[in-house]
Amino acid sequence: MSGRHARPSDWDDGALDSLLVLVAESLGYTCRQVPGDVMLLEGANRLHVSLRNLRQLARLVPRNDWPALVSDHVTTIVTAIEEPLDLSDFELAQNLLRTRIYPAEADNGVLAARPFAPGLIEAVVVDTPTTVRTVTTEEMNGWPVSGDALFMLGRANVRADGPLQLDEQDLGGVRVSVLHGWTFYAVTHLAWLEEYLPIGPYGALVVAPNRSLIIAHPILPPPTGGIRAGYRSAVAAARELQGQAHQAYEDGPGSLSPHLYWWRNGELSLLETRYDGDTLVLPDDFRSVLTTLAAEP
């Protein structure tokens, strides 16, 4: 993990967009780019393909493999829409359910989704060997299990898939825990972060920049230097986490959030930082809570 800025996109000379158009036309769709760095495919259905995510995927493979990558990516999206799964039998569907974290702007009003953190939603999805697709509220309402119970089932299935890999790393003198896995559901594991890390009453600073990555820094009680030393330690950790978050958010794939969060008692709150000259400043309410906790016997 290194670097703080997005890699230049000079390598992308329009070839990916051209390949996408070729594949879409071969499947009977026309293409036009729309706001949000999205390609709209129109034909038997109207589909949206994220160009940002496609570029992120392309960075992971040699250029010679781009035609196969684009063909597989677009065909999978089209197939998921044109050949929908029969989800009427809940006994069969329930083992395929997961909950996945998406940016809040992905909520189109018909998803079986709920808030997960500021800027993020948790959506119920169906996971098959070839694709992952979201569940609609209409589909959810046709099942004997819905609401919180359905989300609990989805989370339980994510847990049953196995734990993430946990690595301890040093970033600029700050010790962080990196949880990762080649899965769409890594960030769902934030719901039980305390099972991975020893987290006390101060909680942890965390980032969830993309679908496969969580970086966390448990906040320790203030050292001998008192609350000021504790605050300086938190600021150093926040600076490193934010730098890594922005990089991993740009790299993807599956970008989620470049922001810094405070995990406490299973809840995530957004830490809106600012700079005073070259100094990173954390919110006053964050410092106030640290002060209060430090004063407790």
C-alpha positions in Angstrom: 0.0 0.0 0.0 1.6 3.2 -1.1 1.0 6.5 -2.8 -1.7 9.1 -2.1 -2.9 10.1 -5.5 -4.7 8.4 -8.4 -2.6 6.9 -11.1 -2.6 8.8 -14.4 -5.0 7.5 -16.9 -2.7 8.1 -20.0 -2.9 4.4 -20.7 -6.6 4.7 -21.4 -6.7 6.1 -25.0 -10.4 5.3 -25.6 -9.8 1.7 -26.4 -12.0 0.4 -23.6 -14.9 2.6 -24.6 -14.6 1.3 -28.2 -14.5 -2.3 -27.1 -17.6 -1.7 -24.9 -19.4 -0.3 -27.9 -18.4 -3.2 -30.1 -19.5 -5.8 -27.6 -22.8 -4.0 -26.9 -23.6 -3.7 -30.6 -22.9 -7.4 -31.1 -25.5 -8.1 -28.4 -28.1 -5.8 -30.1 -27.6 -2.6 -28.0 -26.7 0.9 -29.0 -24.5 3.0 -26.7 -24.2 6.6 -25.6 -22.3 8.1 -22.7 -24.3 9.8 -20.0 -23.3 11.9 -16.9 -21.6 10.1 -14.1 -19.0 8.4 -16.2 -21.6 5.9 -17.4 -22.4 4.2 -20.7 -26.1 3.8 -21.3 -26.9 0.6 -23.4 -30.3 0.7 -25.1 -31.9 -2.3 -26.8 -34.2 -5.0 -25.4 -33.5 -3.3 -22.0 -31.8 -0.1 -20.8 -28.6 -0.9 -19.0 -26.0 1.2 -17.3 -22.3 0.3 -17.4 -19.9 2.1 -15.1 -16.9 3.3 -17.1 -15.0 4.1 -13.9 -15.4 0.5 -12.7 -14.5 -0.9 -16.1 -11.3 1.1 -16.2 -10.4 0.0 -12.7 -10.9 -3.7 -13.7 -8.7 -3.1 -16.8 -5.8 -1.9 -14.7 -5.6 -5.3 -13.2 -5.0 -7.2 -16.4 -2.6 -6.9 -19.4 -3.9 -4.7 -22.3 -4.1 -7.8 -24.6 -6.7 -9.2 -22.2 -9.0 -6.2 -22.5 -11.3 -7.6 -25.3 -12.0 -10.7 -23.2 -12.5 -8.6 -20.0 -14.9 -6.2 -21.7 -16.8 -9.0 -23.4 -17.2 -10.9 -20.1 -18.2 -7.8 -18.1 -20.8 -6.6 -20.5 -22.2 -10.0 -21.3 -22.6 -10.7 -17.6 -24.6 -7.5 -17.1 -26.8 -8.1 -20.1 -27.5 -11.8 -19.2 -28.4 -10.8 -15.6 -31.2 -8.5 -17.0 -32.3 -10.6 -20.0 -32.3 -13.9 -18.2 -33.5 -13.1 -14.7 -33.4 -15.6 -11.9 -36.7 -17.1 -10.6 -36.7 -15.9 -7.0 -40.2 -16.9 -6.2 -39.0 -20.0 -4.3 -37.5 -18.6 -1.2 -36.3 -21.9 0.1 -34.0 -22.0 -2.9 -33.1 -18.3 -3.0 -32.3 -17.8 0.6 -28.8 -19.5 0.4 -27.9 -17.1 -2.5 -28.6 -14.0 -0.5 -25.9 -11.7 0.8 -25.8 -8.0 1.9 -23.4 -5.8 -0.1 -22.3 -2.2 0.6 -22.8 0.3 -2.2 -22.4 4.1 -2.5 -25.7 5.8 -1.4 -26.2 7.2 -5.0 -26.7 3.6 -6.2 -30.1 3.5 -4.5 -32.7 4.1 -7.2 -35.6 3.8 -4.9 -36.6 0.3 -5.7 -33.7 -1.6 -4.0 -34.1 -3.7 -0.9 -31.6 -1.4 0.9 -31.1 0.5 4.1 -28.5 3.1 5.3 -25.2 1.6 6.5 -23.1 4.7 7.1 -23.1 8.2 5.8 -22.7 8.0 2.1 -23.2 4.2 2.1 -26.1 1.8 1.8 -26.5 -1.9 2.6 -28.4 -3.8 -0.1 -29.7 -7.4 -0.3 -28.2 -9.1 -3.3 -28.4 -12.5 -5.0 -25.0 -14.1 -5.5 -24.7 -16.7 -8.3 -21.7 -18.3 -9.9 -21.9 -15.8 -12.8 -23.2 -12.6 -11.4 -24.3 -10.6 -8.4 -27.6 -8.7 -8.7 -29.6 -6.5 -6.3 -33.0 -7.5 -4.9 -36.0 -5.2 -5.3 -38.4 -4.3 -2.6 -41.1 -5.9 -4.8 -39.2 -9.2 -4.7 -38.5 -8.9 -1.0 -42.2 -8.3 -0.2 -43.1 -11.6 -2.0 -40.9 -13.6 0.4 -41.9 -14.9 3.9 -38.9 -13.1 5.3 -38.3 -9.3 4.9 -37.1 -6.2 6.6 -34.4 -6.6 9.3 -34.7 -10.4 9.3 -33.8 -10.5 5.6 -30.7 -8.3 6.2 -29.7 -10.6 9.1 -29.9 -13.6 6.8 -27.8 -11.8 4.2 -25.2 -10.9 6.7 -25.2 -14.4 8.1 -24.5 -15.8 4.6 -21.6 -13.4 4.2 -20.1 -14.5 7.6 -20.6 -18.2 6.5 -18.5 -17.5 3.4 -15.5 -17.1 5.8 -13.4 -14.4 7.4 -11.3 -11.7 5.6 -7.6 -11.8 5.7 -6.1 -9.6 8.4 -2.7 -8.0 8.0 -1.0 -5.6 10.4 1.0 -2.9 8.6 2.9 0.3 9.5 1.9 3.4 7.6 4.0 6.4 8.2 4.7 5.3 11.7 1.0 4.4 12.4 0.0 0.9 13.1 -3.1 -0.2 11.1 -5.1 -3.3 10.5 -5.8 -4.2 6.9 -8.8 -6.5 6.3 -9.1 -7.6 2.7 -10.4 -10.4 0.4 -11.2 -11.0 -3.2 -14.9 -10.6 -2.5 -17.7 -8.1 -3.2 -18.7 -8.3 0.5 -15.6 -7.3 2.4 -17.1 -4.0 3.7 -20.1 -5.8 5.1 -17.7 -7.2 7.7 -17.6 -3.8 9.3 -20.8 -4.9 11.0 -18.7 -7.2 13.2 -15.3 -5.4 13.2 -14.9 -6.0 16.9 -14.5 -9.7 16.2 -11.3 -9.0 14.2 -9.7 -6.3 16.4 -9.5 -5.5 20.1 -11.5 -2.3 20.1 -12.1 -0.4 23.3 -14.5 2.4 24.3 -12.7 4.9 22.0 -13.6 2.9 18.9 -11.6 2.9 15.8 -10.8 5.1 12.8 -11.8 3.2 9.6 -11.9 3.6 5.8 -13.8 1.5 3.3 -12.5 2.8 0.0 -13.6 -0.1 -2.2 -15.6 -3.4 -2.1 -12.6 -5.5 -1.1 -10.8 -3.4 1.5 -11.1 -2.1 5.1 -8.3 -0.3 6.9 -8.7 0.3 10.6 -6.8 1.9 13.5 -8.2 1.2 16.9 -8.0 4.3 19.1 -6.0 3.6 22.3 -6.5 5.3 25.6 -4.3 8.5 25.8 -0.7 7.7 26.7 1.3 9.3 29.5 1.2 12.6 27.5 -2.5 13.0 28.2 -5.3 13.9 25.9 -3.2 16.1 23.7 -0.8 13.3 22.9 -3.8 11.0 22.3 -5.3 13.6 19.9 -2.0 14.0 18.0 -1.9 10.2 17.6 -5.4 10.1 16.3 -4.6 12.9 13.8 -1.5 11.0 12.5 -3.7 7.9 12.0 -6.4 9.9 10.3 -3.9 11.5 7.9 -2.5 8.1 6.9 -5.9 6.5 6.5 -7.3 9.3 4.4 -4.3 9.1 2.1 -4.8 5.4 1.6 -8.5 5.8 1.2 -8.2 8.3 -1.6 -5.7 6.1 -3.4 -7.7 2.9 -3.0 -10.9 4.7 -3.9 -9.4 5.8 -7.2 -7.9 2.3 -7.9 -11.0 0.3 -7.1 -12.5 -1.8 -8.4 -15.9 -1.3 -6.8 -15.2 2.2 -5.3 -17.2 3.0 -2.2 -16.0 6.0 -0.2 -12.8 8.1 0.1 -14.0 9.4 3.5 -12.9 8.7 7.1 -15.3 7.1 9.5 -15.3 6.6 13.3 -16.5 3.1 14.3 -17.9 3.0 17.8 -20.2 0.3 19.3 -21.0 -1.1 15.8 -22.0 2.3 14.4 -20.2 4.4 11.8 -20.1 8.2 11.8 -18.5 10.4 9.3 -15.4 12.4 10.5 -15.3 15.6 8.4 -11.7 16.7 8.6 -10.2 20.0 7.5 -6.8 21.4 7.1 -5.4 24.4 9.0 -2.3 25.2 7.0 -0.5 21.8 6.8 -2.2 20.5 10.0 -5.1 18.1 9.7 -7.9 19.0 12.2 -10.5 16.5 13.4 -14.0 17.6 14.3 -14.6 19.2 17.7 -17.1 16.6 18.7 -14.6 13.9 18.2 -12.0 15.6 20.4 -14.7 16.3 23.0 -15.6 12.6 23.2 -12.0 11.6 23.6 -11.6 14.2 26.4 -14.7 12.9 28.2 -13.6 9.3 28.0 -10.1 10.2 29.2 -11.6 11.9 32.3 -13.6 8.8 33.3 -12.1 6.7 36.1 
